[in-house]
C-alpha cells in the first residue's frame, strides 16, 4: 500500500542507490542507451587509441614474414598506447578459433584476424557480430560472407602469383618445366598465388609438380630433396610461395651440386633472406608481400570504434624486386 512512510522509504532507497553507483564510477543512465551499431564503441565518436583493446590471434611463427608481422602489431600497439591481446595459434585453426572466442568473451573493441586457412570461419565470425565486435580480416582472405566482417586488409595474392608467372615468362621465353613449392594448403595465400600463377603462365611452360612446404624452411628442404630425386634434369625453374621455403629448398639444391643461375627461381615476400638469395645469384626475382600492417589495421580499428565509414577491402601496394638492386636495398629492408 502506498502511504507517506512508504514514499519516504522509496526515495531513501533511490538516493542510497544513486550514491553507491556514483561512488563506483558508474552513472545510472538518464535515458535508455541508443542501440549500439556494429563496431561502435561506448567512447565513440571521440575514442582514442588509449581506449582501444585490440585482439590479434596470430596464426603462427612459421616464417620471417610472420615474425615481421607480429613485430609490426606489437610495436605499433606499444607506440600508440593500444592494449593488444596477442596469441600464437601455431598454424592451427582450432587454436585461432579458441583465441577469438576468448576475445569475444573479454569484450574487446576490435578483433584483427589473420586466418590460417580460408574456410571454416562463419560460425565464429557470426558470434563476434552478435556480440557487436567488428572483425578486420588481415593478410590472408576468408571465404565467409563479406557481411560477417568489417574489412579485409592485405595483399592481393592472385596478383602476386601473376607477377611470379610474368617473371618465368621472361626467364623461360622458349618454354620449359617448373616446379612449385606451395604454401599452407587451404590458405588464402597459397590458393591465390597458385591461381594467379596458373592464369598468367605462358602455355609453353608446364608445372611438373606442386607440393606444400607449409611456408617453412624446415619443410621446404625435404620437399625439394624429393623433387630433385624424382625430376632430376627434367625442370628449368622453381616457384616458391615464400622466401623461407626458398631458403630451405636452396640448401637441398646446393647439396645436389647445382650452381647459382642453373635453375631459374622466383619467390614471394621480399624478406632480407630473399634479398640475400638474389645477391648470391639463386633467385632471379622476389615478389613483394608486405607484412607491416599494424599501423593500417589500428587506424581502421579506431575508425570503426568511432563509427566512421571505412572501405571493406584495402589492398597493399607492392612491387617486384630484382638482383640488380638487391645489394643497394638490403640495408634499408625492415624485415
Ligand atoms: O600470408 C602471407 C604469407 O604467410 C607469407 O608469404 C608467408 O611468408 C607467410 O608465412
Tab-separated table of C-alpha atoms and ligand atoms in Angstrom:
chain	number	residue	atom	x	y	z
A	1	UNK	CA	0.000	0.000	0.000
A	2	UNK	CA	1.345	3.487	-0.916
A	3	UNK	CA	1.314	5.781	2.136
A	4	UNK	CA	3.608	8.633	3.231
A	5	UNK	CA	6.052	6.286	5.053
A	6	UNK	CA	6.446	4.029	2.016
A	7	UNK	CA	7.050	7.018	-0.310
A	8	UNK	CA	9.824	8.260	2.026
A	9	UNK	CA	11.369	4.746	2.108
A	10	UNK	CA	11.354	4.515	-1.724
A	11	UNK	CA	13.015	7.957	-2.102
A	12	UNK	CA	15.584	6.966	0.530
A	13	UNK	CA	16.384	3.749	-1.351
A	14	UNK	CA	16.781	5.609	-4.692
A	15	UNK	CA	19.078	8.172	-3.001
A	16	UNK	CA	21.319	5.466	-1.474
A	17	UNK	CA	21.431	3.550	-4.813
A	18	UNK	CA	22.468	6.712	-6.699
A	19	UNK	CA	25.250	7.377	-4.194
A	20	UNK	CA	26.544	3.795	-4.422
A	21	UNK	CA	26.553	3.889	-8.229
A	22	UNK	CA	28.378	7.216	-8.402
A	23	UNK	CA	30.923	6.016	-5.816
A	24	UNK	CA	31.664	3.074	-8.163
A	25	UNK	CA	32.157	5.475	-11.055
A	26	UNK	CA	29.018	4.150	-12.707
A	27	UNK	CA	26.253	6.518	-13.747
A	28	UNK	CA	22.672	5.333	-13.867
A	29	UNK	CA	21.528	6.053	-17.446
A	30	UNK	CA	19.235	9.067	-17.678
A	31	UNK	CA	17.508	7.547	-20.673
A	32	UNK	CA	17.774	4.156	-22.391
A	33	UNK	CA	21.117	3.844	-24.278
A	34	UNK	CA	20.751	4.035	-28.071
A	35	UNK	CA	21.232	0.689	-29.837
A	36	UNK	CA	24.965	0.066	-30.455
A	37	UNK	CA	25.727	-0.148	-34.147
A	38	UNK	CA	28.234	-2.724	-35.460
A	39	UNK	CA	31.657	-1.680	-34.291
A	40	UNK	CA	30.674	1.473	-32.447
A	41	UNK	CA	32.313	1.693	-29.012
A	42	UNK	CA	30.953	3.391	-25.889
A	43	UNK	CA	33.513	6.223	-26.256
A	44	UNK	CA	32.550	6.943	-29.899
A	45	UNK	CA	32.726	9.297	-31.748
A	46	UNK	CA	35.714	10.515	-29.707
A	47	UNK	CA	37.596	7.290	-28.985
A	48	UNK	CA	41.380	7.455	-28.952
A	49	UNK	CA	43.974	4.693	-29.206
A	50	UNK	CA	44.127	4.676	-25.394
A	51	UNK	CA	40.506	3.450	-25.360
A	52	UNK	CA	41.268	0.528	-27.683
A	53	UNK	CA	41.634	-3.131	-26.762
A	54	UNK	CA	42.584	-4.983	-29.939
A	55	UNK	CA	42.663	-8.759	-30.214
A	56	UNK	CA	45.250	-10.272	-32.578
A	57	UNK	CA	45.113	-14.077	-32.656
A	58	UNK	CA	48.254	-14.508	-34.786
A	59	UNK	CA	48.272	-17.699	-36.869
A	60	UNK	CA	51.818	-18.798	-36.042
A	61	UNK	CA	55.520	-18.053	-36.351
A	62	UNK	CA	56.263	-20.046	-39.499
A	63	UNK	CA	58.341	-17.502	-41.420
A	64	UNK	CA	60.386	-14.308	-41.309
A	65	UNK	CA	57.363	-12.594	-42.877
A	66	UNK	CA	55.227	-13.693	-39.923
A	67	UNK	CA	57.842	-12.569	-37.377
A	68	UNK	CA	57.840	-9.116	-39.007
A	69	UNK	CA	54.037	-9.047	-38.999
A	70	UNK	CA	53.914	-9.861	-35.270
A	71	UNK	CA	56.543	-7.207	-34.527
A	72	UNK	CA	54.569	-4.640	-36.538
A	73	UNK	CA	51.467	-5.230	-34.377
A	74	UNK	CA	53.349	-5.271	-31.058
A	75	UNK	CA	55.464	-2.203	-31.829
A	76	UNK	CA	52.553	-0.171	-33.214
A	77	UNK	CA	50.339	-1.026	-30.221
A	78	UNK	CA	53.101	-0.011	-27.782
A	79	UNK	CA	53.710	3.248	-29.659
A	80	UNK	CA	50.031	4.227	-29.862
A	81	UNK	CA	49.031	3.049	-26.387
A	82	UNK	CA	46.675	0.352	-27.704
A	83	UNK	CA	46.054	-2.634	-25.398
A	84	UNK	CA	46.908	-5.653	-27.566
A	85	UNK	CA	45.677	-9.141	-26.726
A	86	UNK	CA	48.105	-11.303	-28.704
A	87	UNK	CA	48.235	-15.079	-29.075
A	88	UNK	CA	50.063	-17.565	-31.338
A	89	UNK	CA	47.905	-20.334	-32.817
A	90	UNK	CA	50.865	-22.396	-34.054
A	91	UNK	CA	49.308	-22.758	-37.525
A	92	UNK	CA	46.171	-24.460	-36.111
A	93	UNK	CA	42.750	-23.082	-36.980
A	94	UNK	CA	41.172	-24.561	-33.825
A	95	UNK	CA	43.629	-22.552	-31.696
A	96	UNK	CA	42.738	-19.367	-33.572
A	97	UNK	CA	39.015	-20.027	-33.072
A	98	UNK	CA	39.509	-20.580	-29.296
A	99	UNK	CA	41.520	-17.338	-29.082
A	100	UNK	CA	38.765	-15.482	-30.955
A	101	UNK	CA	36.102	-16.832	-28.583
A	102	UNK	CA	38.159	-15.802	-25.575
A	103	UNK	CA	38.473	-12.263	-27.028
A	104	UNK	CA	34.710	-12.116	-27.641
A	105	UNK	CA	34.124	-13.124	-24.003
A	106	UNK	CA	36.517	-10.440	-22.806
A	107	UNK	CA	34.547	-7.847	-24.803
A	108	UNK	CA	37.449	-6.390	-26.786
A	109	UNK	CA	36.708	-3.402	-29.042
A	110	UNK	CA	38.003	-4.888	-32.294
A	111	UNK	CA	39.392	-8.236	-33.485
A	112	UNK	CA	42.034	-8.372	-36.234
A	113	UNK	CA	42.158	-11.893	-37.670
A	114	UNK	CA	44.957	-13.267	-39.884
A	115	UNK	CA	43.240	-16.518	-40.913
A	116	UNK	CA	45.483	-19.560	-41.320
A	117	UNK	CA	43.076	-21.069	-43.891
A	118	UNK	CA	40.209	-19.653	-45.937
A	119	UNK	CA	37.247	-21.796	-44.858
A	120	UNK	CA	35.556	-22.596	-41.532
A	121	UNK	CA	35.164	-19.107	-40.048
A	122	UNK	CA	31.437	-18.469	-40.484
A	123	UNK	CA	30.268	-19.557	-37.014
A	124	UNK	CA	32.858	-17.611	-35.004
A	125	UNK	CA	32.502	-14.507	-37.199
A	126	UNK	CA	28.767	-14.666	-36.578
A	127	UNK	CA	29.435	-14.881	-32.814
A	128	UNK	CA	31.635	-11.763	-32.968
A	129	UNK	CA	28.990	-9.908	-34.957
A	130	UNK	CA	26.258	-10.874	-32.495
A	131	UNK	CA	28.472	-9.532	-29.688
A	132	UNK	CA	28.881	-6.233	-31.618
A	133	UNK	CA	32.652	-6.732	-32.064
A	134	UNK	CA	33.901	-5.873	-35.550
A	135	UNK	CA	36.455	-8.180	-37.172
A	136	UNK	CA	39.136	-6.932	-39.562
A	137	UNK	CA	40.481	-9.810	-41.652
A	138	UNK	CA	44.237	-9.266	-42.012
A	139	UNK	CA	46.708	-10.612	-44.595
A	140	UNK	CA	45.080	-13.816	-45.966
A	141	UNK	CA	41.427	-13.931	-47.024
A	142	UNK	CA	38.411	-15.883	-45.735
A	143	UNK	CA	35.681	-17.491	-47.831
A	144	UNK	CA	32.901	-16.364	-45.405
A	145	UNK	CA	30.206	-13.930	-46.499
A	146	UNK	CA	31.735	-10.406	-46.514
A	147	UNK	CA	28.844	-9.110	-44.367
A	148	UNK	CA	30.312	-11.128	-41.452
A	149	UNK	CA	33.442	-8.965	-41.191
A	150	UNK	CA	34.073	-5.241	-41.265
A	151	UNK	CA	37.029	-5.161	-43.662
A	152	UNK	CA	39.945	-7.058	-45.199
A	153	UNK	CA	43.443	-5.548	-45.292
A	154	UNK	CA	46.253	-7.382	-47.039
A	155	UNK	CA	47.934	-8.357	-50.263
A	156	UNK	CA	46.296	-9.448	-53.475
A	157	UNK	CA	47.650	-12.997	-53.501
A	158	UNK	CA	46.423	-13.693	-57.037
A	159	UNK	CA	48.349	-10.697	-58.356
A	160	UNK	CA	51.454	-11.993	-56.555
A	161	UNK	CA	51.067	-15.333	-58.391
A	162	UNK	CA	50.585	-13.486	-61.677
A	163	UNK	CA	53.700	-11.392	-61.048
A	164	UNK	CA	55.719	-14.564	-60.427
A	165	UNK	CA	54.371	-16.100	-63.658
A	166	UNK	CA	55.324	-12.966	-65.600
A	167	UNK	CA	58.919	-13.432	-64.375
A	168	UNK	CA	59.033	-17.040	-65.600
A	169	UNK	CA	57.567	-15.947	-68.944
A	170	UNK	CA	60.607	-13.643	-69.291
A	171	UNK	CA	63.123	-16.126	-67.844
A	172	UNK	CA	61.962	-19.061	-69.996
A	173	UNK	CA	60.889	-17.426	-73.299
A	174	UNK	CA	61.186	-20.729	-75.185
A	175	UNK	CA	59.140	-22.588	-72.585
A	176	UNK	CA	60.128	-25.332	-70.168
A	177	UNK	CA	59.049	-27.073	-66.992
A	178	UNK	CA	58.864	-25.658	-63.478
A	179	UNK	CA	58.164	-26.997	-60.005
A	180	UNK	CA	56.096	-25.242	-57.361
A	181	UNK	CA	56.675	-25.222	-53.609
A	182	UNK	CA	53.317	-24.145	-52.327
A	183	UNK	CA	52.320	-22.553	-49.008
A	184	UNK	CA	49.973	-23.935	-46.361
A	185	UNK	CA	47.234	-25.986	-48.024
A	186	UNK	CA	43.908	-24.148	-47.993
A	187	UNK	CA	45.434	-20.792	-47.003
A	188	UNK	CA	44.355	-17.708	-48.921
A	189	UNK	CA	48.000	-17.015	-49.737
A	190	UNK	CA	48.623	-20.454	-51.284
A	191	UNK	CA	45.267	-20.631	-53.071
A	192	UNK	CA	45.582	-17.126	-54.537
A	193	UNK	CA	49.226	-17.446	-55.590
A	194	UNK	CA	48.619	-20.834	-57.240
A	195	UNK	CA	45.573	-19.496	-59.100
A	196	UNK	CA	47.252	-16.315	-60.327
A	197	UNK	CA	50.367	-18.262	-61.332
A	198	UNK	CA	48.412	-20.719	-63.469
A	199	UNK	CA	46.349	-17.965	-65.074
A	200	UNK	CA	49.355	-15.903	-66.180
A	201	UNK	CA	51.932	-18.570	-67.039
A	202	UNK	CA	52.674	-18.936	-70.778
A	203	UNK	CA	51.200	-22.126	-72.231
A	204	UNK	CA	54.682	-23.320	-73.262
A	205	UNK	CA	55.689	-23.567	-69.568
A	206	UNK	CA	54.357	-26.611	-67.730
A	207	UNK	CA	54.069	-27.099	-63.974
A	208	UNK	CA	55.636	-30.511	-63.470
A	209	UNK	CA	54.593	-30.864	-59.820
A	210	UNK	CA	53.361	-28.830	-56.876
A	211	UNK	CA	53.847	-29.796	-53.210
A	212	UNK	CA	53.344	-27.879	-49.994
A	213	UNK	CA	56.256	-26.845	-47.790
A	214	UNK	CA	53.821	-25.170	-45.337
A	215	UNK	CA	55.631	-21.810	-45.666
A	216	UNK	CA	58.576	-23.087	-43.548
A	217	UNK	CA	62.305	-23.640	-44.153
A	218	UNK	CA	62.147	-26.966	-42.330
A	219	UNK	CA	59.509	-28.357	-44.707
A	220	UNK	CA	60.804	-26.656	-47.847
A	221	UNK	CA	64.076	-28.581	-47.771
A	222	UNK	CA	62.747	-32.187	-47.795
A	223	UNK	CA	60.151	-31.300	-50.459
A	224	UNK	CA	62.971	-30.029	-52.694
A	225	UNK	CA	65.112	-33.104	-51.936
A	226	UNK	CA	62.239	-35.318	-53.106
A	227	UNK	CA	61.724	-33.144	-56.238
A	228	UNK	CA	65.442	-33.355	-57.087
A	229	UNK	CA	65.370	-37.133	-56.838
A	230	UNK	CA	62.157	-37.562	-58.809
A	231	UNK	CA	62.636	-34.959	-61.556
A	232	UNK	CA	66.408	-34.799	-61.994
A	233	UNK	CA	67.235	-32.952	-65.242
A	234	UNK	CA	63.547	-32.513	-66.120
A	235	UNK	CA	62.904	-28.939	-64.922
A	236	UNK	CA	64.381	-25.498	-65.515
A	237	UNK	CA	62.737	-23.441	-62.799
A	238	UNK	CA	61.172	-23.397	-59.323
A	239	UNK	CA	58.421	-21.131	-57.987
A	240	UNK	CA	58.446	-20.721	-54.187
A	241	UNK	CA	55.346	-19.335	-52.450
A	242	UNK	CA	57.621	-17.714	-49.866
A	243	UNK	CA	61.249	-16.888	-49.083
A	244	UNK	CA	61.552	-19.253	-46.120
A	245	UNK	CA	60.744	-22.282	-48.285
A	246	UNK	CA	63.196	-20.955	-50.880
A	247	UNK	CA	65.935	-20.768	-48.232
A	248	UNK	CA	65.265	-24.355	-47.082
A	249	UNK	CA	64.980	-25.693	-50.647
A	250	UNK	CA	68.159	-23.971	-51.816
A	251	UNK	CA	70.092	-25.844	-49.127
A	252	UNK	CA	68.954	-29.047	-50.879
A	253	UNK	CA	69.760	-27.580	-54.319
A	254	UNK	CA	73.283	-26.644	-53.180
A	255	UNK	CA	73.783	-30.109	-51.693
A	256	UNK	CA	72.850	-31.592	-55.089
A	257	UNK	CA	75.787	-29.659	-56.656
A	258	UNK	CA	73.642	-27.226	-58.655
A	259	UNK	CA	75.231	-23.798	-59.195
A	260	UNK	CA	73.524	-20.375	-58.851
A	261	UNK	CA	71.725	-19.440	-62.089
A	262	UNK	CA	71.471	-23.021	-63.426
A	263	UNK	CA	67.828	-23.082	-62.359
A	264	UNK	CA	65.506	-20.078	-62.769
A	265	UNK	CA	63.900	-19.343	-59.404
A	266	UNK	CA	61.308	-16.826	-58.247
A	267	UNK	CA	59.939	-16.375	-54.738
A	268	UNK	CA	57.423	-14.250	-52.806
A	269	UNK	CA	57.795	-11.953	-49.757
A	270	UNK	CA	60.877	-9.759	-50.272
A	271	UNK	CA	62.407	-10.518	-46.872
A	272	UNK	CA	66.074	-9.896	-46.091
A	273	UNK	CA	66.621	-13.641	-46.606
A	274	UNK	CA	65.102	-13.377	-50.086
A	275	UNK	CA	67.283	-10.367	-50.878
A	276	UNK	CA	70.376	-12.329	-49.819
A	277	UNK	CA	69.354	-15.168	-52.168
A	278	UNK	CA	69.163	-12.644	-55.016
A	279	UNK	CA	72.581	-11.214	-54.123
A	280	UNK	CA	74.034	-14.738	-54.085
A	281	UNK	CA	72.579	-15.435	-57.543
A	282	UNK	CA	69.949	-18.032	-56.567
A	283	UNK	CA	66.741	-16.034	-57.061
A	284	UNK	CA	66.046	-14.072	-60.255
A	285	UNK	CA	63.120	-12.127	-58.752
A	286	UNK	CA	61.290	-11.710	-55.443
A	287	UNK	CA	57.631	-10.634	-55.454
A	288	UNK	CA	56.879	-8.342	-52.522
A	289	UNK	CA	54.280	-9.234	-49.856
A	290	UNK	CA	54.246	-6.550	-47.159
A	291	UNK	CA	53.818	-7.758	-43.532
A	292	UNK	CA	53.961	-4.314	-41.877
A	293	UNK	CA	50.216	-3.990	-41.427
A	294	UNK	CA	49.986	-2.893	-37.764
A	295	UNK	CA	49.579	0.888	-38.337
A	296	UNK	CA	46.958	0.488	-41.065
A	297	UNK	CA	44.913	-2.031	-39.054
A	298	UNK	CA	44.917	0.101	-35.890
A	299	UNK	CA	43.907	3.190	-37.851
A	300	UNK	CA	40.958	1.258	-39.284
A	301	UNK	CA	40.064	-0.188	-35.871
A	302	UNK	CA	39.868	3.336	-34.413
A	303	UNK	CA	37.601	4.455	-37.252
A	304	UNK	CA	35.319	1.503	-36.509
A	305	UNK	CA	35.216	2.411	-32.808
A	306	UNK	CA	34.205	5.959	-33.730
A	307	UNK	CA	31.521	4.756	-36.130
A	308	UNK	CA	33.306	6.255	-39.148
A	309	UNK	CA	32.857	4.722	-42.597
A	310	UNK	CA	35.675	2.517	-43.906
A	311	UNK	CA	36.464	0.693	-47.151
A	312	UNK	CA	35.625	-3.015	-46.992
A	313	UNK	CA	38.732	-4.018	-48.947
A	314	UNK	CA	42.172	-2.368	-48.618
A	315	UNK	CA	44.914	-3.894	-50.744
A	316	UNK	CA	48.584	-3.275	-50.059
A	317	UNK	CA	50.649	-1.561	-52.738
A	318	UNK	CA	53.507	-3.895	-53.713
A	319	UNK	CA	56.225	-4.437	-56.327
A	320	UNK	CA	58.770	-6.949	-57.655
A	321	UNK	CA	62.442	-6.829	-56.610
A	322	UNK	CA	65.389	-7.915	-58.773
A	323	UNK	CA	69.041	-8.880	-58.109
A	324	UNK	CA	70.428	-5.683	-59.680
A	325	UNK	CA	69.077	-3.506	-56.802
A	326	UNK	CA	69.226	-6.145	-54.037
A	327	UNK	CA	72.608	-5.137	-52.613
A	328	UNK	CA	71.674	-1.460	-52.512
A	329	UNK	CA	68.244	-2.058	-50.930
A	330	UNK	CA	69.163	-4.763	-48.392
A	331	UNK	CA	70.376	-2.399	-45.604
A	332	UNK	CA	67.083	-0.490	-45.632
A	333	UNK	CA	64.825	-3.577	-45.624
A	334	UNK	CA	62.708	-3.567	-42.459
A	335	UNK	CA	62.082	-7.327	-42.442
B	1	LIG	O1	50.088	-14.883	-45.730
B	1	LIG	C1	51.327	-14.373	-46.035
B	1	LIG	C2	52.309	-15.486	-46.135
B	1	LIG	O2	52.381	-16.159	-44.892
B	1	LIG	C3	53.726	-15.089	-46.443
B	1	LIG	O3	54.010	-15.057	-47.790
B	1	LIG	C4	54.476	-16.208	-45.806
B	1	LIG	O4	55.846	-15.990	-45.679
B	1	LIG	C5	53.729	-16.322	-44.539
B	1	LIG	O5	54.014	-17.420	-43.810
